[in-house]
CSV table of C-alpha atoms in Angstrom, one decimal:
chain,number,residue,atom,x,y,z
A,1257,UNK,CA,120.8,78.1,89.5
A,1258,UNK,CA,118.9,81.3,89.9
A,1259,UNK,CA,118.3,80.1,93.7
A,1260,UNK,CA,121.7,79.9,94.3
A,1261,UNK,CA,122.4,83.3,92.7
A,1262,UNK,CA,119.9,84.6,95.0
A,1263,UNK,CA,121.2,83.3,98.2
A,1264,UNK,CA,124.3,84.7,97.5
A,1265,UNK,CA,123.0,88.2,97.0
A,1266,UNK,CA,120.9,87.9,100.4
A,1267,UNK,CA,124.8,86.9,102.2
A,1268,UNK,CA,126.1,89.8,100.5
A,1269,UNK,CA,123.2,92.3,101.6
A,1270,UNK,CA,123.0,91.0,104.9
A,1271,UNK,CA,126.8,91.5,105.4
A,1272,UNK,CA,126.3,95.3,104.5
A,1273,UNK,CA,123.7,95.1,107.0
A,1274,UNK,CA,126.1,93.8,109.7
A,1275,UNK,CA,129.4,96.1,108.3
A,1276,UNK,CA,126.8,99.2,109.2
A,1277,UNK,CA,126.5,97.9,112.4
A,1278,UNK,CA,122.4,97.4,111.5
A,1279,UNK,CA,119.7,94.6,111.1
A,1280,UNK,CA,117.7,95.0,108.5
A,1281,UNK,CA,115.3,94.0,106.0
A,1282,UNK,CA,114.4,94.3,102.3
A,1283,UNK,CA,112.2,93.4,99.7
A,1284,UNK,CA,112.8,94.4,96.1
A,1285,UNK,CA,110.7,93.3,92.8
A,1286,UNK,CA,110.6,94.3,89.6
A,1287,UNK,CA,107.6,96.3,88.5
A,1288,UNK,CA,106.6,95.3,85.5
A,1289,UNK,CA,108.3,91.6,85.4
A,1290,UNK,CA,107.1,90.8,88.7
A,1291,UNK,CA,110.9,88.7,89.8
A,1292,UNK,CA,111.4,89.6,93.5
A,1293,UNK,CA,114.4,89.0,95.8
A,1294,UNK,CA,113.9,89.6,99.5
A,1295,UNK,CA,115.6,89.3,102.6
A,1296,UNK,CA,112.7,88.8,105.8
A,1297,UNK,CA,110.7,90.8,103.3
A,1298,UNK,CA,107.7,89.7,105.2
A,1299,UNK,CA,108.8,90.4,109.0
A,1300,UNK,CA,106.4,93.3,110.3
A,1301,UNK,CA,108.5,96.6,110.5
A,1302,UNK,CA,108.3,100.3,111.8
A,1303,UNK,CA,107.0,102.6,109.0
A,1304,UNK,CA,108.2,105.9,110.4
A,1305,UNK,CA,107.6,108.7,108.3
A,1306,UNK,CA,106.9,106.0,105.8
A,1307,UNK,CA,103.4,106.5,106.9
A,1308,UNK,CA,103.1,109.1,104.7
A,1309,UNK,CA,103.0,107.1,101.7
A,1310,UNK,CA,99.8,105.2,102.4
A,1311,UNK,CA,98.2,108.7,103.6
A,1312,UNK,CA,99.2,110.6,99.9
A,1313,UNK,CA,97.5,107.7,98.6
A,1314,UNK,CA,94.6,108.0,100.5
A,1315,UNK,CA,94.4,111.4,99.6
A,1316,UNK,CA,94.3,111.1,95.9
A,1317,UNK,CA,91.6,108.6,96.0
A,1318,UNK,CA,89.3,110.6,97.6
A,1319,UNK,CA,90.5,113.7,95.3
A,1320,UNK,CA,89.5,111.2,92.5
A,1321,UNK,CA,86.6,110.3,94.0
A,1322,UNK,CA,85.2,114.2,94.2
A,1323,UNK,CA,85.2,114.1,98.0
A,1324,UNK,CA,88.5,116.5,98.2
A,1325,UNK,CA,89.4,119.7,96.2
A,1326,UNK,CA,93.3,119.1,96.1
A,1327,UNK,CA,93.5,122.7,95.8
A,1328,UNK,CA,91.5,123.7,99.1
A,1329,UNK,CA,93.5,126.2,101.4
A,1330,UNK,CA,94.1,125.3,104.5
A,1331,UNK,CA,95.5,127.8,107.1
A,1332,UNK,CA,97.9,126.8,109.7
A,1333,UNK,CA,99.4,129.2,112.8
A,1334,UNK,CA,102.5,128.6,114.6
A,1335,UNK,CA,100.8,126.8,117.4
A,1336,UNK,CA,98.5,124.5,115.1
A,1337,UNK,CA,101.9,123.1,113.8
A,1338,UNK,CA,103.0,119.5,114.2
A,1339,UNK,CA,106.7,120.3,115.0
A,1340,UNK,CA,109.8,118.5,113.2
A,1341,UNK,CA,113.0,120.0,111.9
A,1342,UNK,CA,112.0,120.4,108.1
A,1343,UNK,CA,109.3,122.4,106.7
A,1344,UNK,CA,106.4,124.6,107.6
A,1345,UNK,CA,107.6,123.8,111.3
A,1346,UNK,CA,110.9,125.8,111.1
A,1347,UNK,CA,108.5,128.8,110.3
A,1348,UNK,CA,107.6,131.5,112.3
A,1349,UNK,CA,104.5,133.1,110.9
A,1350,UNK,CA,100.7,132.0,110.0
A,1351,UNK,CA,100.3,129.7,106.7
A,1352,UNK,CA,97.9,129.1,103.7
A,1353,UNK,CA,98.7,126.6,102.0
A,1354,UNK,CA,96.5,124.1,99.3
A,1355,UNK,CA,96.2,120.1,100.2
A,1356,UNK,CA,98.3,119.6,97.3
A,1357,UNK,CA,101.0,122.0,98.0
A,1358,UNK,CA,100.7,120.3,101.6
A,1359,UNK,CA,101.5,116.9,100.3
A,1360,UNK,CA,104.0,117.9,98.0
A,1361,UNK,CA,106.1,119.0,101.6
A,1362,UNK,CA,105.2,116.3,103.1
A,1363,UNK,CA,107.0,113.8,100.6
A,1364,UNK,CA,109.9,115.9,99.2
A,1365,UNK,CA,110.9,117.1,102.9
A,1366,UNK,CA,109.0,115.0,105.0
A,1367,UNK,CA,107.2,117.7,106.6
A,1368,UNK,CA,105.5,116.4,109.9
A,1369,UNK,CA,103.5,119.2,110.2
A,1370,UNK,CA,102.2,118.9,106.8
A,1371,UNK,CA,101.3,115.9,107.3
A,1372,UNK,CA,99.0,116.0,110.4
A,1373,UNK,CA,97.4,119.1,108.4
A,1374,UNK,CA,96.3,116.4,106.0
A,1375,UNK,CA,95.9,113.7,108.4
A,1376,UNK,CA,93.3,116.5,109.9
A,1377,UNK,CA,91.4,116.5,106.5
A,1378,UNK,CA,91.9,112.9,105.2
A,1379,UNK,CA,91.4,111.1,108.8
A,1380,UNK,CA,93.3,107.6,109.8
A,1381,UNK,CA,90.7,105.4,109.7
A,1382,UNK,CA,90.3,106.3,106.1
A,1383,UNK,CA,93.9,105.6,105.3
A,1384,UNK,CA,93.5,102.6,107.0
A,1385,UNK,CA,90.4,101.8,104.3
A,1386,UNK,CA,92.4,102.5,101.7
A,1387,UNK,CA,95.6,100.1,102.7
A,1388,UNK,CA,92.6,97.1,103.4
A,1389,UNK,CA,91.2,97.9,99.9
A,1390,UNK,CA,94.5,97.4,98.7
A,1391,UNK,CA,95.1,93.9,99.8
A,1392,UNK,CA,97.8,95.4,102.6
A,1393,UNK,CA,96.7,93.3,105.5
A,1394,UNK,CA,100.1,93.9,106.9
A,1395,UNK,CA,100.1,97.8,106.4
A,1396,UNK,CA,98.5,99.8,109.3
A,1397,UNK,CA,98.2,103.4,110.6
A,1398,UNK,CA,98.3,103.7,113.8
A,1399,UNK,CA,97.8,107.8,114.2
A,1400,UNK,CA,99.4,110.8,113.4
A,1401,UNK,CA,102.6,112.3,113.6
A,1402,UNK,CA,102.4,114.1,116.6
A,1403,UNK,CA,100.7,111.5,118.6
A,1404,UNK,CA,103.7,109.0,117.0
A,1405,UNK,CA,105.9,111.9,118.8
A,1406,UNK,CA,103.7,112.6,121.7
A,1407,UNK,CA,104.1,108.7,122.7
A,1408,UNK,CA,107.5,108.7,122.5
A,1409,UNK,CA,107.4,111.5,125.2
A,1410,UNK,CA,104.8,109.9,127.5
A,1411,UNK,CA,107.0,106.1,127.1
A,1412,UNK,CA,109.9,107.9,128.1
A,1413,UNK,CA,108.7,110.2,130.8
A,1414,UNK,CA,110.1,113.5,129.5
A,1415,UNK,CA,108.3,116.8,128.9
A,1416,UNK,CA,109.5,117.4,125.3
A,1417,UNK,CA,111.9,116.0,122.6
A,1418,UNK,CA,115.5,117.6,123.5
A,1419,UNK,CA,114.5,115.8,126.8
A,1420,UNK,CA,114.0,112.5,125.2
A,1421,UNK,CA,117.0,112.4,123.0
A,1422,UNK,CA,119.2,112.6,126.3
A,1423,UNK,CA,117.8,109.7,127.9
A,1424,UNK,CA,117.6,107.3,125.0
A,1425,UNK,CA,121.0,105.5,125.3
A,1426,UNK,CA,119.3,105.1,129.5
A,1427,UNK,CA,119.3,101.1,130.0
A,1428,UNK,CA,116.2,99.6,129.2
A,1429,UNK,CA,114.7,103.1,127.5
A,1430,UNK,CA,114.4,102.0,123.6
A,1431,UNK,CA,112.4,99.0,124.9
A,1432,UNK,CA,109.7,101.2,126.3
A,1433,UNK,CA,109.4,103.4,123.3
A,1434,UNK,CA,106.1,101.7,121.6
A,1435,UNK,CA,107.0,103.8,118.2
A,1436,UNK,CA,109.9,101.7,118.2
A,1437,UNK,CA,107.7,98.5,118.4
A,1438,UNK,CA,105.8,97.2,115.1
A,1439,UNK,CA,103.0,95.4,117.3
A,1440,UNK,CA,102.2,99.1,118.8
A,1441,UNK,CA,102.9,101.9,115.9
A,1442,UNK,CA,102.4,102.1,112.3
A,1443,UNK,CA,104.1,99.3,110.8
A,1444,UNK,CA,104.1,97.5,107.5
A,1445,UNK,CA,106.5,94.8,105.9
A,1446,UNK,CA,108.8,95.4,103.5
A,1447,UNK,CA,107.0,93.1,100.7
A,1448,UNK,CA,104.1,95.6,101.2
A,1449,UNK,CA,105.7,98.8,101.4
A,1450,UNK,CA,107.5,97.5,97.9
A,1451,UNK,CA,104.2,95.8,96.3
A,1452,UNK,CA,102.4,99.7,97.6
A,1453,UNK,CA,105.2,101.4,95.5
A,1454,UNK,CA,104.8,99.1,92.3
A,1455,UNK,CA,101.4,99.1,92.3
A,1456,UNK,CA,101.7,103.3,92.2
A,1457,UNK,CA,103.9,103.1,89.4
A,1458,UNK,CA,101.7,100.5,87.6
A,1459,UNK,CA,98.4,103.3,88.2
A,1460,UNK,CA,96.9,100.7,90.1
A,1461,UNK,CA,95.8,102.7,93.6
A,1462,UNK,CA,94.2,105.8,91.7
A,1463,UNK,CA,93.9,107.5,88.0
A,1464,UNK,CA,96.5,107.5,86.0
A,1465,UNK,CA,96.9,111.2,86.4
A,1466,UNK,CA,96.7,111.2,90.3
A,1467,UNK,CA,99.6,108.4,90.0
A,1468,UNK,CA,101.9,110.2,88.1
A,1469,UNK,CA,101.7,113.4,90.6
A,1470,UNK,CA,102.5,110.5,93.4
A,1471,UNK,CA,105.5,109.9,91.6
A,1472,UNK,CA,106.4,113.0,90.4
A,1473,UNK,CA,107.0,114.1,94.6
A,1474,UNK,CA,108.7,111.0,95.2
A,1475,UNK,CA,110.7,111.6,92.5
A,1476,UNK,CA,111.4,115.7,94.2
A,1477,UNK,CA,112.2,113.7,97.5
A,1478,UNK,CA,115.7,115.6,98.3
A,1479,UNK,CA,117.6,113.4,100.4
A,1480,UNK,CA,120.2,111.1,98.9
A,1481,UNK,CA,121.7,109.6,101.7
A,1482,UNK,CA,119.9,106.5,101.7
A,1483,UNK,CA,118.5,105.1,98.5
A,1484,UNK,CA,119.7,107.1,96.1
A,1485,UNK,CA,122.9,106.8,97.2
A,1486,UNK,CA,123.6,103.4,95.7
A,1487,UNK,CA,122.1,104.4,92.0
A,1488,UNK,CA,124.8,107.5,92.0
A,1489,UNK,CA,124.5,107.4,87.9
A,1490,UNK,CA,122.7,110.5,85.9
A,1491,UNK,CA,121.1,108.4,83.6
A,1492,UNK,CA,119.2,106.2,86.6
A,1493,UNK,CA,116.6,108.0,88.6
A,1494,UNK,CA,115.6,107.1,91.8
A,1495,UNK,CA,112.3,108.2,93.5
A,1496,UNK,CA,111.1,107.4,97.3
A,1497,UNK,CA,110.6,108.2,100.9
A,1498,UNK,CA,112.7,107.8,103.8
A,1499,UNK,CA,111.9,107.1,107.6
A,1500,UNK,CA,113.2,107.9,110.1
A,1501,UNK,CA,113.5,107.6,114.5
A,1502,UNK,CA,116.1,107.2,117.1
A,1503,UNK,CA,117.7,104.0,115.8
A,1504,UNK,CA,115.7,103.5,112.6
A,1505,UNK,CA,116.7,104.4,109.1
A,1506,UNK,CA,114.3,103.8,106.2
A,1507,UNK,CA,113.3,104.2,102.1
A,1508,UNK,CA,111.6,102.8,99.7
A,1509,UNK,CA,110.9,103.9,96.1
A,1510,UNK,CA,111.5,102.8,92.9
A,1511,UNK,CA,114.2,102.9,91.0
A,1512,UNK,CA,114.2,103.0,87.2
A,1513,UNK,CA,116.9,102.7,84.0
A,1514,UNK,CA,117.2,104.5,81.0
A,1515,UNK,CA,116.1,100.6,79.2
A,1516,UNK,CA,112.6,101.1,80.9
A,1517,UNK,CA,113.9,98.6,83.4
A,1518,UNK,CA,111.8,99.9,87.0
A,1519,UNK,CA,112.1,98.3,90.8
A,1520,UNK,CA,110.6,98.7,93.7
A,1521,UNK,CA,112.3,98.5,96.8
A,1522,UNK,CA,112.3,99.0,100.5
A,1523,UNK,CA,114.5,98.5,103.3
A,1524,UNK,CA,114.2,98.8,106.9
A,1525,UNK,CA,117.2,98.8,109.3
A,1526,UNK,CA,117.7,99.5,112.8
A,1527,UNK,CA,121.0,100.5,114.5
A,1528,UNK,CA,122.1,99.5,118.4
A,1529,UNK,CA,123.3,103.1,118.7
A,1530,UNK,CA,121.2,106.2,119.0
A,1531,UNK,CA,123.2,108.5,117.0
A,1532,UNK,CA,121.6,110.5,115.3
A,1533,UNK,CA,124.2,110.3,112.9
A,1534,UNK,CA,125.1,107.2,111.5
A,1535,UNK,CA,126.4,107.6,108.0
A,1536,UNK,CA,127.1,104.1,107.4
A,1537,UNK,CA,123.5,103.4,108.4
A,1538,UNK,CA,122.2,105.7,106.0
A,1539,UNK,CA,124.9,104.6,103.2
A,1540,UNK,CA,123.6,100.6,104.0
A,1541,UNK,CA,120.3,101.0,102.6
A,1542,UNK,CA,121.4,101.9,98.7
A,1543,UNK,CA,124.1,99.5,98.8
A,1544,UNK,CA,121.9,96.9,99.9
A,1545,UNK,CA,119.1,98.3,97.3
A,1546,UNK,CA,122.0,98.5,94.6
A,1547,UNK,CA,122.8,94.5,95.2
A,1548,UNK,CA,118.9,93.1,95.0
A,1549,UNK,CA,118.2,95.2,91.8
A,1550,UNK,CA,121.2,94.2,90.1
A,1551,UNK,CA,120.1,91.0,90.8
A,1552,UNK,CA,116.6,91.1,89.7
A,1553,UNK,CA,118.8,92.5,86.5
A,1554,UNK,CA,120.3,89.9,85.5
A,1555,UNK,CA,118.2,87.1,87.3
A,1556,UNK,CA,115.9,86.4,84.2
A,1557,UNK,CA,118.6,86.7,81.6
């Protein structure tokens, strides 16, 4: 019976998927029951700015660990910065800021440029430690942000990025872009980027202590477009980080009830169109969030 219920609920998601005019793929289990529902959960995917999640981790294991002061300044001048249109990048002026403060930019606003600064300090190949440590064979960093960005400009053959978002829709362009290619960018699948969230609200990657500050940015993430747009109740609170590139909308978080009940989800789509607004796109990823945790809801009753 419960098979049947949960084919149904993968038509119904994968319909949404098609009515936004996206594919797309989802994995969503139940933190501390361990039920899952998923649809291609384990197809490899594009993290985007997802990237980031793996690399806060990283960096509160090694603040654990006593290899990283959390509150060490680091200063950062206009031309140090890792451009992107949130963040210490729409600023004009030198910056000291602490690793912490650093992270909490990079989650709540996805700040690129906050990011790289801890990229700087953490380093890839340890983030890449970390995600083998945890089992996450399928979970890999492939740089930072601006060489994710810097790729995109060399693929394309343009000098900057207003120059590369006017030939995208050129025929045969988005299959050139290799941060538009799992096999060549940083890439995960959604069963990881789900099982990375759980295990964070479980206190399984770090300290307790250094868990709960995870979640307390996700938790300040301010867009609610995407995955918090399906949970639009007071009393439900929904915590996560989106990604995003030209025809890829992302989140994943965790979602969690006022009955203890917590689930943690990710969805990956991609659009035909390069818009860069798509609001259906967006709207698509809590709707099809909303459908697998309601199922995972009732599923054991």
């Amino acid at each position: 019976m419960n098979e049947r219920r949960a084919q149904r609920v993968r038509a119904r998601i994968e319909e949404a998927f098609r009515d936004a005019g996206v594919t797309g793929r989802l994995a969503a289990v139940d933190v501390d029951g361990g039920r899952g529902i998923g649809v291609r959960p384990d197809e490899p995917v594009v993290l985007a700015s997802v990237m980031k999640v793996p690399l806060l981790v990283a960096l509160h294991r090694q603040a654990a660990a006593g290899t990283l002061d959390p509150a060490e300044r680091v200063v950062l001048g206009p031309d140090d910065r890792t451009a992107g249109s949130t963040g210490l990048a729409m600023l004009r002026d030198e910056v000291a800021m602490s690793l912490r403060d650093l992270a909490a930019l990079m989650i709540t606003v996805s700040d690129n440029a906050a990011a790289d600064a801890l990229f700087a300090r953490v380093g890839v190949p340890a983030v890449n430690t970390v995600l083998a440590e945890l089992g996450l064979r399928g979970t890999h960093v492939a740089g930072t942000c601006r060489e994710l960005f810097d790729s995109m400009e060399s693929d394309a053959g343009v000098a900057d990025r207003e120059e590369l978002w006017a030939v995208l829709d050129e025929p045969g362009m988005l299959g050139r872009l290799s941060a538009l290619d799992p096999a060549r960018t940083s890439r995960s699948t959604p069963a990881e980027t789900a099982g990375l969230f759980a295990a964070i609200w479980r206190d399984e990657v770090a300290p307790a202590a250094h868990c709960a500050q995870m979640r307390r940015l996700f938790a300040l993430q301010v867009w609610p477009h995407r995955l918090a747009s399906g949970f639009p109740y007071d009393d439900v609170r929904v915590s996560g980080k989106t990604g995003t590139l030209p025809t890829i909308r992302n989140e994943a978080g965790v979602v969690e009830y006022p009955d203890g009940g917590r689930y943690a989800v990710a969805v990956f789509t991609r659009s035909v169109s390069t818009a860069a607004v798509l609001p259906k796109a967006d709207a698509v990823i809590g709707t099809a969030a909303r459908l697998a945790v309601e199922y995972l809801r009732t599923a054991g009753g």
